[in-house]
Amino acid sequence: MADEKPKEGVETENNDHMNLKVAGHDGSGVQFKMKRHTPLIAKDMEILIGLVPCRSMASKTPVGFIGLGNMGNPMAKNLMKHGYPLIIYDVFPDACKEFRDAGEQVVSSPADVAEKADRIITMLPTSINAIEAYSGANGILKKVKKGSLLIDSSTIDPAVSKELAKEVEKMGAVFMDAPVSGGVGAARSGNLTFMVGGVEDEFAAAQELLGCMGSNVVYCGAVGTGQAAKICNNMLLAISMIGTAEAMNLGIRLGLDPKLLAKILNMSSGRCWSSDTYTPVPGVMDGVPSANNYQGGFGTTLMAKDLGLAQDSATSTKSPILLGSLAHQIYRMMCAKGYSKKDFSSVFQFLREEETF
Amino acid sequence: MADEKPKEGVETENNDHMNLKVAGHDGSGVQFKMKRHTPLIAKDMEILIGLVPCRSMASKTPVGFIGLGNMGNPMAKNLMKHGYPLIIYDVFPDACKEFRDAGEQVVSSPADVAEKADRIITMLPTSINAIEAYSGANGILKKVKKGSLLIDSSTIDPAVSKELAKEVEKMGAVFMDAPVSGGVGAARSGNLTFMVGGVEDEFAAAQELLGCMGSNVVYCGAVGTGQAAKICNNMLLAISMIGTAEAMNLGIRLGLDPKLLAKILNMSSGRCWSSDTYTPVPGVMDGVPSANNYQGGFGTTLMAKDLGLAQDSATSTKSPILLGSLAHQIYRMMCAKGYSKKDFSSVFQFLREEETF
Amino acid sequence: MADEKPKEGVETENNDHMNLKVAGHDGSGVQFKMKRHTPLIAKDMEILIGLVPCRSMASKTPVGFIGLGNMGNPMAKNLMKHGYPLIIYDVFPDACKEFRDAGEQVVSSPADVAEKADRIITMLPTSINAIEAYSGANGILKKVKKGSLLIDSSTIDPAVSKELAKEVEKMGAVFMDAPVSGGVGAARSGNLTFMVGGVEDEFAAAQELLGCMGSNVVYCGAVGTGQAAKICNNMLLAISMIGTAEAMNLGIRLGLDPKLLAKILNMSSGRCWSSDTYTPVPGVMDGVPSANNYQGGFGTTLMAKDLGLAQDSATSTKSPILLGSLAHQIYRMMCAKGYSKKDFSSVFQFLREEETF
Amino acid sequence: MADEKPKEGVETENNDHMNLKVAGHDGSGVQFKMKRHTPLIAKDMEILIGLVPCRSMASKTPVGFIGLGNMGNPMAKNLMKHGYPLIIYDVFPDACKEFRDAGEQVVSSPADVAEKADRIITMLPTSINAIEAYSGANGILKKVKKGSLLIDSSTIDPAVSKELAKEVEKMGAVFMDAPVSGGVGAARSGNLTFMVGGVEDEFAAAQELLGCMGSNVVYCGAVGTGQAAKICNNMLLAISMIGTAEAMNLGIRLGLDPKLLAKILNMSSGRCWSSDTYTPVPGVMDGVPSANNYQGGFGTTLMAKDLGLAQDSATSTKSPILLGSLAHQIYRMMCAKGYSKKDFSSVFQFLREEETF
């Protein structure tokens, strides 16, 4: 889209109506307005300059990272690989050690992170943790600088995201929700998908950082819609996975060969990601958790958590989710019956158990 | 019964593992391997070979067709186009008129069809109709000839298919279940998919006829597995359609743009045929029933019927189908609430209705 | 209603308003109207005694009994205690030994029973067994005498009951469905409840025998309604049992004392038989299976079977049973997860299992 | 512990296990035991004793009442009847008019109520309203006096009750949750049931006021358990109501007379409050909403709301509620399909609608 090499602070102008201003040598200051919900084409870009200087994007200034767990750890490392100095915090000091050893700065609270960095990424397990990190006694909001960009990649209730965004906005800063899709493997290889909600003008700024950690950064709309997109996808995923497991199990009991049935479904209207890419049935496909005793992949506990968020969102918006709700209960039960650490496709095994007398 | 040497059309060679080559001018060159799914003993083989000529495949002898409804009518016409003379029967005489006018022979009972044709296709709405057509007072079995090939393309309970197959076998004839996927349009254009259950050695013979009416003829295994495959596919289809409707509705209520959400789902793990090919959400895609007020397509009533068959099969095989069962109930309710004639993707509309106070 | 004087057969006349006409030794003319749905009082009973001669009720002529399993055995013994000679048959010869030793006549097929007795009770585990006993190669219908009274106490699909009734009627005999409620204990003590469907005029005749085995004999309507009543009751029972288990479990996790919560439910609108008489929660009540590690009582497998019948009936009548259907699936799963032999109240234990990580 | 002699209203005696006797002229003679459910430490005891006089129970000092809606209005009037002067607040000024006309004091915020009364009852529609009334900018907590007793009779999330209790406790006051069972009629006649959660020592004080408005005041345990008890009861109620509707509908379609079926269920294990006291089937019982086109009673919307709370509680405590969850979805759908204002027993009508083609 922008052929000319941007220098620092250079402004490029397009004859028709596009203006691009690139404020950093890696393009980090590019800010452009997108037409809501349309794919990003060069033509849509406009210059947005307001926040750039105060967020010091002209050079790779430190980025705060809060939450260095299974996902946060490799994500932060990818930021390091792209040359960003980090300001690190985790409630478990051990989680920070690796980064301290690598020369990154470890501080003792989210507030301290906010004091030293004006771009911060949070990656936390639950809504409660996120609230604590932002609004707690030593939370980000205690010391957040005006104009800071706060990106929450936790998967939490969209209503909480909206709440946090309001508080952040009061402090003159910007909040975006950017939950990820893809597991630890994608986090390591920098191939996560980010679903981003927030003010559209800030998307490019977020994209600069998120692009270091993911191969796919999708703008979803206002704050909370990143969470919404993730929740909706995962709910549909859970439903079609259980559906695939039920259909395959029923077919096998009716005398069908599993591989043949999978083939038939995949060339018919029953086709779905769970049937054609991630089969829950051992012996049908290689390289998926079902081929490896349901090790690895996306854990049943995590799916149960995401379905809980879908449930909460559905209840608060009064949206009927009959299958989603039942899927939630099924994963809930699986967690209690020894499947918590297995991949969520183990629902096939759960349903498959034979009646004994 | 199979003493005579086949004159033409079939060649057997068989030292160790046996190949069958059907050399008739229609099924010419078709070659199929034995024992892929079912053990086949030598005696069966002789019988099988004997059957082919007595079913007069060398020339286009009459084919019986019972059930000339919305689906049967265009299917029968496609057989005519391929040069097969028909022996026609339908409980509603009006349904036969068109064929009589075209010079086909119309008879007054399934038994009469069986008297005049040794290959018969039945296309009936329910298990009860099929039982009547085969085992009724004037049913096929009253006059069926030894060696006849009876193909039932009705969608019925696999247990009924098996029962019919037993009775047919007692008469020295062959029964195959071959339910179709694809609606009236596919029936007209000859693009149906047939899922075929029955003795594998007879598959080529069935394929000769079914290939005139469909572009896809899949061998599924023993008798009843054709039904099983269709039922499993449609159950998974219903589940993923409702799931798509729930996810889209929830996402919209959470503030997502429907087109964007559909796009995100389709590049993620929520992807399924209902989301990427047959969206239930108006305004997202062209050329689907949701773009046309849910007219056309696959009716809610038919889906409810197929889910009833899935339910019956699951109950009799003691297979848990938690989502399948709930999907059944949802389509059941939709039928009672004015959606019976709409396409089954109208479940989105059903769920979408807003609460009013 | 019956003004004309009967030519033969006993006539009993009630001073107020009831007339009975008994015409013919096979009961063919017997016509007496009962007040639909009212309990039968002693006065009515006397009148009914008039019927005895036509089906040899004047003396205790032999009663056939087919199916001497856990339930049939004590039921048959109660008939013996009331002085009825028995004609016994069971597919398992061992099941008959006890009766042979006691001097009862053991024969070798249902047909033989029908030859020697004109009142027969069948108590069989499934629809298939019942069909075999009636319509099989050596079934009752092969030798049933005109006017015989055939009472099926099996719990089976009401549609099968109706089918059997039709066949029985063709032979000039009478069929009634009379499934029981109450387990082995009630069978031993003669305290079963019978729910009876069939021609109302025959109810008294059935009651004579059933009253020896149960303390409660309820007329439900036409053939099949006995089954219907039982199925509906058990479906509601399953639903309220699971509901009680869910509510108690949720309450306990929210910090409520189980006994207190039970007390609150029982004085409120949540009250049901499962909460006030048969609590699924250990430690709340004595003398119920939950107080004894869910031993005894009504097994999960049997509940799953009855729910399967409810499901079949609902599917065939197109009745939505959302909770009933899910209850079916839950008991289905429990059977596969080690609960098959426990009392059905063990669903509390099933739901109670804690998530472990 | 408890060295000082209370001046009036409260007497302590008993060195080892302690009984509290509340001797005020209203709560006179009320005696309650310690440590039945919660451990009580000496320090709490001192505080408790200290609280009583400062809450001026010796005479009928003003009671604050916030929320004068359909339920709050008649509840407040019953307090007036018992001689309590009221301090009134409602967000809708019109709701206060009646009370101002009757001479009660109307103020302009919850904070003002708290300034003038040390016993306050809140009766609000949702968690959000309750949070606003307590913690809002002009909420109770802004001016609450130490030792005040704050009773929330709203039906809200138990987690919110606990949260409010914590904040109230910080201010040195006491919070109890006391949701009601029974509708507007019971509110008028003073026959509500209150389920009370909070420090047990304060139960008597709460009982003094609640006893003016209800005939049944049940102590449930720690804060939040009042809500928990109500939620669990209503969830079980919803489940058994839908179950009753499904069973009755299925039975009727299978040919049973509704009254007879109801009678059979009620003498069997299917018996529940919905079947024996509040039948959903028109024509079976008098004096219930189903006999009056589902007018009056407990609205579908309210049931959907309570099920939403059950859902939230189940999700946060990871308790599986398969039927509860589906019941929630069913009431959710009913609200969207014209049943929002009908009694919740109208689920029978909802399920009853016949399929049309």
CSV table of N, CA and C in Angstrom, one decimal, chain C residues 185-252:
chain,number,residue,atom,x,y,z
C,185,GLY,N,-40.2,-54.8,45.9
C,185,GLY,CA,-40.8,-54.9,47.2
C,185,GLY,C,-42.4,-54.8,47.2
C,186,ALA,N,-42.9,-53.9,46.4
C,186,ALA,CA,-44.3,-53.8,46.2
C,186,ALA,C,-44.9,-55.0,45.6
C,187,ALA,N,-44.1,-55.6,44.7
C,187,ALA,CA,-44.6,-56.8,44.0
C,187,ALA,C,-44.8,-57.9,45.1
C,188,ARG,N,-43.8,-58.0,45.9
C,188,ARG,CA,-43.9,-59.1,47.0
C,188,ARG,C,-45.0,-58.8,47.9
C,189,SER,N,-45.2,-57.6,48.4
C,189,SER,CA,-46.2,-57.3,49.3
C,189,SER,C,-47.6,-57.1,48.7
C,190,GLY,N,-47.7,-57.3,47.4
C,190,GLY,CA,-49.0,-57.1,46.8
C,190,GLY,C,-49.5,-55.7,46.8
C,191,ASN,N,-48.5,-54.8,46.8
C,191,ASN,CA,-48.9,-53.4,46.8
C,191,ASN,C,-48.6,-52.6,45.6
C,192,LEU,N,-48.5,-53.3,44.4
C,192,LEU,CA,-48.2,-52.6,43.2
C,192,LEU,C,-49.4,-51.6,42.8
C,193,THR,N,-49.1,-50.7,42.0
C,193,THR,CA,-50.2,-49.9,41.3
C,193,THR,C,-50.2,-50.4,39.9
C,194,PHE,N,-51.4,-50.7,39.4
C,194,PHE,CA,-51.6,-51.0,38.0
C,194,PHE,C,-52.3,-49.9,37.3
C,195,MET,N,-51.8,-49.5,36.2
C,195,MET,CA,-52.4,-48.5,35.3
C,195,MET,C,-53.0,-49.3,34.1
C,196,VAL,N,-54.3,-49.3,34.0
C,196,VAL,CA,-54.9,-50.2,33.0
C,196,VAL,C,-55.5,-49.5,31.8
C,197,GLY,N,-55.2,-50.0,30.7
C,197,GLY,CA,-55.8,-49.5,29.5
C,197,GLY,C,-56.5,-50.6,28.7
C,198,GLY,N,-57.7,-50.3,28.2
C,198,GLY,CA,-58.4,-51.3,27.4
C,198,GLY,C,-59.9,-51.0,27.5
C,199,VAL,N,-60.7,-51.9,26.9
C,199,VAL,CA,-62.1,-51.7,26.8
C,199,VAL,C,-62.6,-51.6,28.3
C,200,GLU,N,-63.4,-50.5,28.5
C,200,GLU,CA,-63.7,-50.3,29.9
C,200,GLU,C,-64.6,-51.4,30.5
C,201,ASP,N,-65.3,-52.0,29.7
C,201,ASP,CA,-66.2,-53.1,30.2
C,201,ASP,C,-65.4,-54.3,30.7
C,202,GLU,N,-64.2,-54.4,30.4
C,202,GLU,CA,-63.4,-55.5,30.8
C,202,GLU,C,-62.6,-55.2,32.0
C,203,PHE,N,-62.7,-53.9,32.5
C,203,PHE,CA,-61.8,-53.5,33.5
C,203,PHE,C,-62.1,-54.3,34.8
C,204,ALA,N,-63.3,-54.6,35.1
C,204,ALA,CA,-63.6,-55.3,36.4
C,204,ALA,C,-63.0,-56.7,36.3
C,205,ALA,N,-63.0,-57.3,35.2
C,205,ALA,CA,-62.5,-58.7,35.1
C,205,ALA,C,-61.0,-58.6,35.3
C,206,ALA,N,-60.3,-57.6,34.7
C,206,ALA,CA,-58.9,-57.4,35.0
C,206,ALA,C,-58.6,-57.2,36.4
C,207,GLN,N,-59.5,-56.3,37.0
C,207,GLN,CA,-59.3,-55.9,38.4
C,207,GLN,C,-59.3,-57.1,39.3
C,208,GLU,N,-60.1,-58.1,39.0
C,208,GLU,CA,-60.2,-59.3,39.9
C,208,GLU,C,-58.8,-59.9,40.1
C,209,LEU,N,-58.1,-60.0,39.0
C,209,LEU,CA,-56.7,-60.6,39.1
C,209,LEU,C,-55.7,-59.6,39.6
C,210,LEU,N,-55.7,-58.4,39.0
C,210,LEU,CA,-54.7,-57.4,39.4
C,210,LEU,C,-54.8,-57.0,40.9
C,211,GLY,N,-56.1,-57.1,41.4
C,211,GLY,CA,-56.3,-56.7,42.8
C,211,GLY,C,-55.6,-57.7,43.7
C,212,CYS,N,-55.2,-58.9,43.2
C,212,CYS,CA,-54.5,-59.9,44.0
C,212,CYS,C,-53.0,-59.5,44.2
C,213,MET,N,-52.6,-58.6,43.2
C,213,MET,CA,-51.2,-58.3,43.2
C,213,MET,C,-50.8,-56.9,43.5
C,214,GLY,N,-51.9,-56.1,43.5
C,214,GLY,CA,-51.7,-54.6,43.7
C,214,GLY,C,-52.7,-54.0,44.6
C,215,SER,N,-52.4,-52.9,45.2
C,215,SER,CA,-53.4,-52.3,46.1
C,215,SER,C,-54.1,-51.2,45.4
C,216,ASN,N,-53.7,-50.9,44.2
C,216,ASN,CA,-54.2,-49.8,43.5
C,216,ASN,C,-54.3,-50.2,42.0
C,217,VAL,N,-55.6,-50.2,41.5
C,217,VAL,CA,-55.8,-50.6,40.1
C,217,VAL,C,-56.6,-49.5,39.5
C,218,VAL,N,-55.9,-48.7,38.6
C,218,VAL,CA,-56.5,-47.5,38.0
C,218,VAL,C,-56.9,-47.7,36.6
C,219,TYR,N,-58.1,-47.4,36.2
C,219,TYR,CA,-58.5,-47.5,34.8
C,219,TYR,C,-58.1,-46.2,34.1
C,220,CYS,N,-57.4,-46.3,33.0
C,220,CYS,CA,-56.8,-45.1,32.4
C,220,CYS,C,-57.5,-44.7,31.1
C,221,GLY,N,-58.2,-45.7,30.5
C,221,GLY,CA,-58.9,-45.4,29.2
C,221,GLY,C,-58.6,-46.5,28.2
C,222,ALA,N,-58.6,-46.1,26.9
C,222,ALA,CA,-58.5,-47.1,25.8
C,222,ALA,C,-57.1,-47.8,25.9
C,223,VAL,N,-57.0,-48.9,25.1
C,223,VAL,CA,-55.8,-49.6,25.1
C,223,VAL,C,-54.6,-48.7,24.8
C,224,GLY,N,-53.5,-48.9,25.6
C,224,GLY,CA,-52.3,-48.1,25.4
C,224,GLY,C,-52.2,-47.0,26.5
C,225,THR,N,-53.4,-46.6,27.1
C,225,THR,CA,-53.3,-45.5,28.0
C,225,THR,C,-52.7,-45.9,29.4
C,226,GLY,N,-52.7,-47.2,29.6
C,226,GLY,CA,-52.0,-47.6,30.8
C,226,GLY,C,-50.5,-47.3,30.7
C,227,GLN,N,-50.0,-47.8,29.5
C,227,GLN,CA,-48.6,-47.5,29.3
C,227,GLN,C,-48.4,-46.0,29.2
C,228,ALA,N,-49.3,-45.2,28.6
C,228,ALA,CA,-49.1,-43.8,28.5
C,228,ALA,C,-49.0,-43.2,29.9
C,229,ALA,N,-49.9,-43.6,30.8
C,229,ALA,CA,-49.9,-43.0,32.1
C,229,ALA,C,-48.6,-43.3,32.8
C,230,LYS,N,-48.1,-44.5,32.7
C,230,LYS,CA,-46.9,-44.9,33.4
C,230,LYS,C,-45.7,-44.1,32.8
C,231,ILE,N,-45.7,-44.0,31.5
C,231,ILE,CA,-44.6,-43.3,30.8
C,231,ILE,C,-44.5,-41.9,31.2
C,232,CYS,N,-45.7,-41.2,31.2
C,232,CYS,CA,-45.8,-39.8,31.6
C,232,CYS,C,-45.4,-39.6,33.0
C,233,ASN,N,-45.8,-40.5,33.9
C,233,ASN,CA,-45.4,-40.4,35.3
C,233,ASN,C,-43.9,-40.5,35.5
C,234,ASN,N,-43.4,-41.5,34.8
C,234,ASN,CA,-42.0,-41.7,35.0
C,234,ASN,C,-41.1,-40.7,34.4
C,235,MET,N,-41.6,-40.1,33.3
C,235,MET,CA,-40.8,-39.0,32.7
C,235,MET,C,-40.8,-37.8,33.7
C,236,LEU,N,-42.0,-37.5,34.2
C,236,LEU,CA,-42.0,-36.4,35.2
C,236,LEU,C,-41.2,-36.7,36.4
C,237,LEU,N,-41.2,-37.9,36.8
C,237,LEU,CA,-40.4,-38.3,38.0
C,237,LEU,C,-38.9,-38.1,37.7
C,238,ALA,N,-38.5,-38.5,36.5
C,238,ALA,CA,-37.1,-38.4,36.1
C,238,ALA,C,-36.7,-36.9,36.1
C,239,ILE,N,-37.6,-36.1,35.5
C,239,ILE,CA,-37.3,-34.7,35.4
C,239,ILE,C,-37.2,-34.1,36.8
C,240,SER,N,-38.2,-34.4,37.7
C,240,SER,CA,-38.1,-33.7,39.0
C,240,SER,C,-37.0,-34.3,39.9
C,241,MET,N,-36.6,-35.5,39.6
C,241,MET,CA,-35.5,-36.1,40.4
C,241,MET,C,-34.2,-35.4,40.0
C,242,ILE,N,-34.0,-35.2,38.7
C,242,ILE,CA,-32.8,-34.5,38.3
C,242,ILE,C,-32.8,-33.1,38.7
C,243,GLY,N,-34.0,-32.5,38.6
C,243,GLY,CA,-34.2,-31.1,39.0
C,243,GLY,C,-33.8,-30.9,40.5
C,244,THR,N,-34.3,-31.9,41.3
C,244,THR,CA,-34.0,-31.8,42.8
C,244,THR,C,-32.5,-32.0,43.0
C,245,ALA,N,-31.9,-32.9,42.3
C,245,ALA,CA,-30.5,-33.1,42.4
C,245,ALA,C,-29.7,-31.8,42.0
C,246,GLU,N,-30.1,-31.2,40.9
C,246,GLU,CA,-29.4,-30.0,40.5
C,246,GLU,C,-29.6,-28.9,41.5
C,247,ALA,N,-30.8,-28.7,42.0
C,247,ALA,CA,-31.1,-27.6,42.9
C,247,ALA,C,-30.4,-27.8,44.3
C,248,MET,N,-30.4,-29.1,44.8
C,248,MET,CA,-29.7,-29.3,46.0
C,248,MET,C,-28.2,-29.1,45.9
C,249,ASN,N,-27.7,-29.6,44.8
C,249,ASN,CA,-26.2,-29.5,44.6
C,249,ASN,C,-25.8,-28.0,44.4
C,250,LEU,N,-26.6,-27.3,43.7
C,250,LEU,CA,-26.3,-25.8,43.5
C,250,LEU,C,-26.4,-25.1,44.9
C,251,GLY,N,-27.5,-25.4,45.6
C,251,GLY,CA,-27.7,-24.8,46.9
C,251,GLY,C,-26.5,-25.1,47.9
C,252,ILE,N,-26.1,-26.3,47.9
C,252,ILE,CA,-25.0,-26.7,48.8
C,252,ILE,C,-23.7,-26.0,48.4
